[in-house]
Structures are given as C-alpha cells and as structure tokens.
Short mmCIF file of C-alpha atoms in Angstrom, two decimals:
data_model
loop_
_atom_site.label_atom_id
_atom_site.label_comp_id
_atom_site.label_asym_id
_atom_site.label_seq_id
_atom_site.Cartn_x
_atom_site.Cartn_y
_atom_site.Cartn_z
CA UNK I 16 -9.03 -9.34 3.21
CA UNK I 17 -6.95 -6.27 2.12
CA UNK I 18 -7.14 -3.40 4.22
CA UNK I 19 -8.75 -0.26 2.11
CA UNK I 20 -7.60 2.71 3.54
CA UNK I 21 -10.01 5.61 2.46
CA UNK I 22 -13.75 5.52 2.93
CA UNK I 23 -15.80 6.23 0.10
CA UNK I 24 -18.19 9.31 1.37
CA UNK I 25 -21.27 10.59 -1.36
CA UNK I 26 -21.70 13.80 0.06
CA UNK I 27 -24.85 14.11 -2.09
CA UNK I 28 -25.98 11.28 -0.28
CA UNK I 29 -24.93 12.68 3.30
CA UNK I 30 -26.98 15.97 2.37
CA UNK I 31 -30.09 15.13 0.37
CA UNK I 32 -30.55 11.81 3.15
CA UNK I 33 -33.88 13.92 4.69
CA UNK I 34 -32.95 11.33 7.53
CA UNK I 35 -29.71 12.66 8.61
CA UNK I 36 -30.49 15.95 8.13
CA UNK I 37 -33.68 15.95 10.82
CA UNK I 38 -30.81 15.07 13.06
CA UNK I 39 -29.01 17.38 15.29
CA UNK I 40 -25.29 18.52 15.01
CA UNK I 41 -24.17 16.35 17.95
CA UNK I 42 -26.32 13.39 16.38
CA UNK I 43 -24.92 13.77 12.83
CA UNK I 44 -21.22 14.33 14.56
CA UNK I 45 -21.88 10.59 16.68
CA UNK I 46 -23.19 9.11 13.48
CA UNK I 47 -19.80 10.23 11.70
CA UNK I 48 -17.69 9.11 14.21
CA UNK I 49 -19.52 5.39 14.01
CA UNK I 50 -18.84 5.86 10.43
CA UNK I 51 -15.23 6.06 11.07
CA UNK I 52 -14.76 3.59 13.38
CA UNK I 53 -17.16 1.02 11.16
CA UNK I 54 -14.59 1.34 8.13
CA UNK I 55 -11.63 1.08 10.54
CA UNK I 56 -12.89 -2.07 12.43
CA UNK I 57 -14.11 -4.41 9.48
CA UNK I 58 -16.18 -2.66 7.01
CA UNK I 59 -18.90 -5.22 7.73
CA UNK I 60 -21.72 -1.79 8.66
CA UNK I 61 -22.25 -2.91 12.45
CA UNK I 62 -20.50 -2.13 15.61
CA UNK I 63 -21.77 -3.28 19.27
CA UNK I 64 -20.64 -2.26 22.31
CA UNK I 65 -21.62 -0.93 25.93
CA UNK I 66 -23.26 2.67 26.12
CA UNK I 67 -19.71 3.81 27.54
CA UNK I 68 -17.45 1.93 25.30
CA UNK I 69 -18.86 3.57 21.94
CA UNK I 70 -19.44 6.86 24.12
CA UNK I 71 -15.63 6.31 24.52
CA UNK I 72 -15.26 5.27 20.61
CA UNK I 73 -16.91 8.55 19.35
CA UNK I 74 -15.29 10.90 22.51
CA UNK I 75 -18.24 11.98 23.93
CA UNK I 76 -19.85 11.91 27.26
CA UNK I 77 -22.55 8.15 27.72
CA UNK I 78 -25.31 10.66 28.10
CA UNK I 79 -24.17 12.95 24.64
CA UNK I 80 -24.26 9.11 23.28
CA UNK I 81 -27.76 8.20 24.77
CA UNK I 82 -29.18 11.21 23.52
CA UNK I 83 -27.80 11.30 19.93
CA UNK I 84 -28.08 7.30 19.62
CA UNK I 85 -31.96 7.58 20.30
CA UNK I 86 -31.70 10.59 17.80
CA UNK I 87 -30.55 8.36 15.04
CA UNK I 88 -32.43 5.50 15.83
CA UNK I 89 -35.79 7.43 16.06
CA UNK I 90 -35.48 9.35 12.42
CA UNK I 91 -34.14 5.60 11.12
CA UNK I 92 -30.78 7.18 10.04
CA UNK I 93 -28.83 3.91 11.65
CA UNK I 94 -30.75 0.87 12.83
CA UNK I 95 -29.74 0.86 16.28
CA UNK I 96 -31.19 -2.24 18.97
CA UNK I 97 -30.34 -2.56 22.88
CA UNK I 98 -30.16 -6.07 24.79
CA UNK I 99 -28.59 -6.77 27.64
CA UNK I 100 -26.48 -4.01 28.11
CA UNK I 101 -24.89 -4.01 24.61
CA UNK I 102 -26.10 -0.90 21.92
CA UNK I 103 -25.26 -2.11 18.63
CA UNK I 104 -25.89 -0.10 15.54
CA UNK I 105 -25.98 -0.76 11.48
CA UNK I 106 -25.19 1.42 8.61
CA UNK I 107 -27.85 -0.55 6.35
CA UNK I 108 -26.39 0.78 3.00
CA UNK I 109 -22.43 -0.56 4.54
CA UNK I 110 -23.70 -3.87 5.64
CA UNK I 111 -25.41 -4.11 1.76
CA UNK I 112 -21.90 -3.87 0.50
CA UNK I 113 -19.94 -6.11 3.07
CA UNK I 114 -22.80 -8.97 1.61
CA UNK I 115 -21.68 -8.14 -1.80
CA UNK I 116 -18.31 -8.12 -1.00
CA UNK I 117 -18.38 -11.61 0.99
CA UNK I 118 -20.59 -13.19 -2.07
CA UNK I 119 -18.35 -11.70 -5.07
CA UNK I 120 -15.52 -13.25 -3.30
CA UNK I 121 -17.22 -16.55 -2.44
CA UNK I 122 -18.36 -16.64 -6.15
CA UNK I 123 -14.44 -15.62 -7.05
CA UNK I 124 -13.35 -18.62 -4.85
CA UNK I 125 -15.80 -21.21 -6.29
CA UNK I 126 -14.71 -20.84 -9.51
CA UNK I 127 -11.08 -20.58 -9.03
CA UNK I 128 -11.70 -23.90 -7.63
CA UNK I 129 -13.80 -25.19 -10.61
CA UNK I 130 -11.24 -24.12 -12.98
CA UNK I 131 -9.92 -26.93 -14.91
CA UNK I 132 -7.16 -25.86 -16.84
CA UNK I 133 -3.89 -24.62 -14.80
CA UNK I 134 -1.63 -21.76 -16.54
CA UNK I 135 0.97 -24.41 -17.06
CA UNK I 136 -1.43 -26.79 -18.97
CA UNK I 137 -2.97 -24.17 -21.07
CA UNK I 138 0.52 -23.34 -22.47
CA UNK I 139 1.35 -26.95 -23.12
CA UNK I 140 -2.23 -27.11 -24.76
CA UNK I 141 -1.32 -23.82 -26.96
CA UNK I 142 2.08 -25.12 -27.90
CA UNK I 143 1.46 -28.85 -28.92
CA UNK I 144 -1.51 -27.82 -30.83
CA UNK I 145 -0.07 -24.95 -32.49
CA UNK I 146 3.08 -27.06 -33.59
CA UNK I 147 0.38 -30.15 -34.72
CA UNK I 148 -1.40 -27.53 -37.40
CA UNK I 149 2.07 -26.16 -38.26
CA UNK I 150 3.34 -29.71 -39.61
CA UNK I 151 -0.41 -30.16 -41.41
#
C-alpha cells in the first residue's frame, strides 16, 4: 500500500466536534499526537500499546496519559478499552475509511482478476475487425 504522506485534517470538523472541544488542552494535545502517530503507523484508526509506551509515543508523562486518555474516552472523542495491561484506542471516523479503503481495493482486485480481455488481445480484436469491415 502506498505510503500517503499528508493527513487530511477538517478543521471544521476538529472545532464544531462538541466532543473534542469538552476536552481539555492536554487531552485535545494527546488526542493529536495519537492522530499523528495513527497516520504514520498504518492509517488503519487504532493504535495499542502499554500506558508508558503511548505516554512515550505522545511525549508526555504515563500519568498526563492516564488522565487525558480517560478524558477522551469519557466525552467519547476516541473509543479507548484497557485489558491486560494494553490501552488501545480508535479514531472511529479513520478506521471507517481504512474499511473503505481495504474493500475498494479488494473490489479493484476482484475484477482485475475477472477481466477477460488482456490489452494485447483487445488490440488484436480492434485491428482484425477493423481491417474485416474495411475489405466489406
């Protein structure tokens, strides 16, 4: 999968989203940096790691994380679950286009590999019948 190197930000959406903006500066500033780091790893809207790994990720203290983590997961701005030792949160509306992404190029694939008639054949096809109706 190609690499896209800019991440498409609505800023509309970032201000009007009454769910991010109930949260506090450090909490909107964590859920940027999970943003970030989102696009960078796979674009796929989830990220999981230990409480001091993505404290680490978004360079910030594990109890700055703890605190704006349960921020974001309280107002629903991220969907964020704990097990086992491992936080992992979702960006609901990137996840939603990862899914469309996979399926558009599942869809893509499935009919390249339907398709019939090769480049090469279509030009013999174009050729032999446009020389049959020229000597009609």
């Amino acid at each position: 999968m190609p690499k896209i190197p800019a991440l498409q930000f609505y800023i509309g959406d970032w201000q009007k989203d009454q769910a991010v903006q109930q949260c506090s500066l450090a909490a909107r500033g964590l859920w940027w940096e999970l943003l970030q780091a989102m696009h960078e790893a796979d674009r796929s809207g989830v990220i999981s790691g230990t409480r001091e790994s993505l404290a680490r990720l978004c360079r910030c203290h594990p109890d700055e994380f703890d605190l704006a983590i349960t921020e974001l997961d309280l107002t629903k701005t991220a969907t964020v679950t704990f097990g086992h030792g491992i936080v992992t949160v979702c960006n609901r509306r990137m996840q939603r286009e990862h899914k469309e992404r996979q399926a558009e190029r599942l869809r893509q694939q499935r009919h390249r590999e339907n398709e019939p008639v090769t480049d090469l054949s279509r030009k013999c096809h174009t050729h032999s019948s446009s020389s049959s109706s020229s000597s009609s």
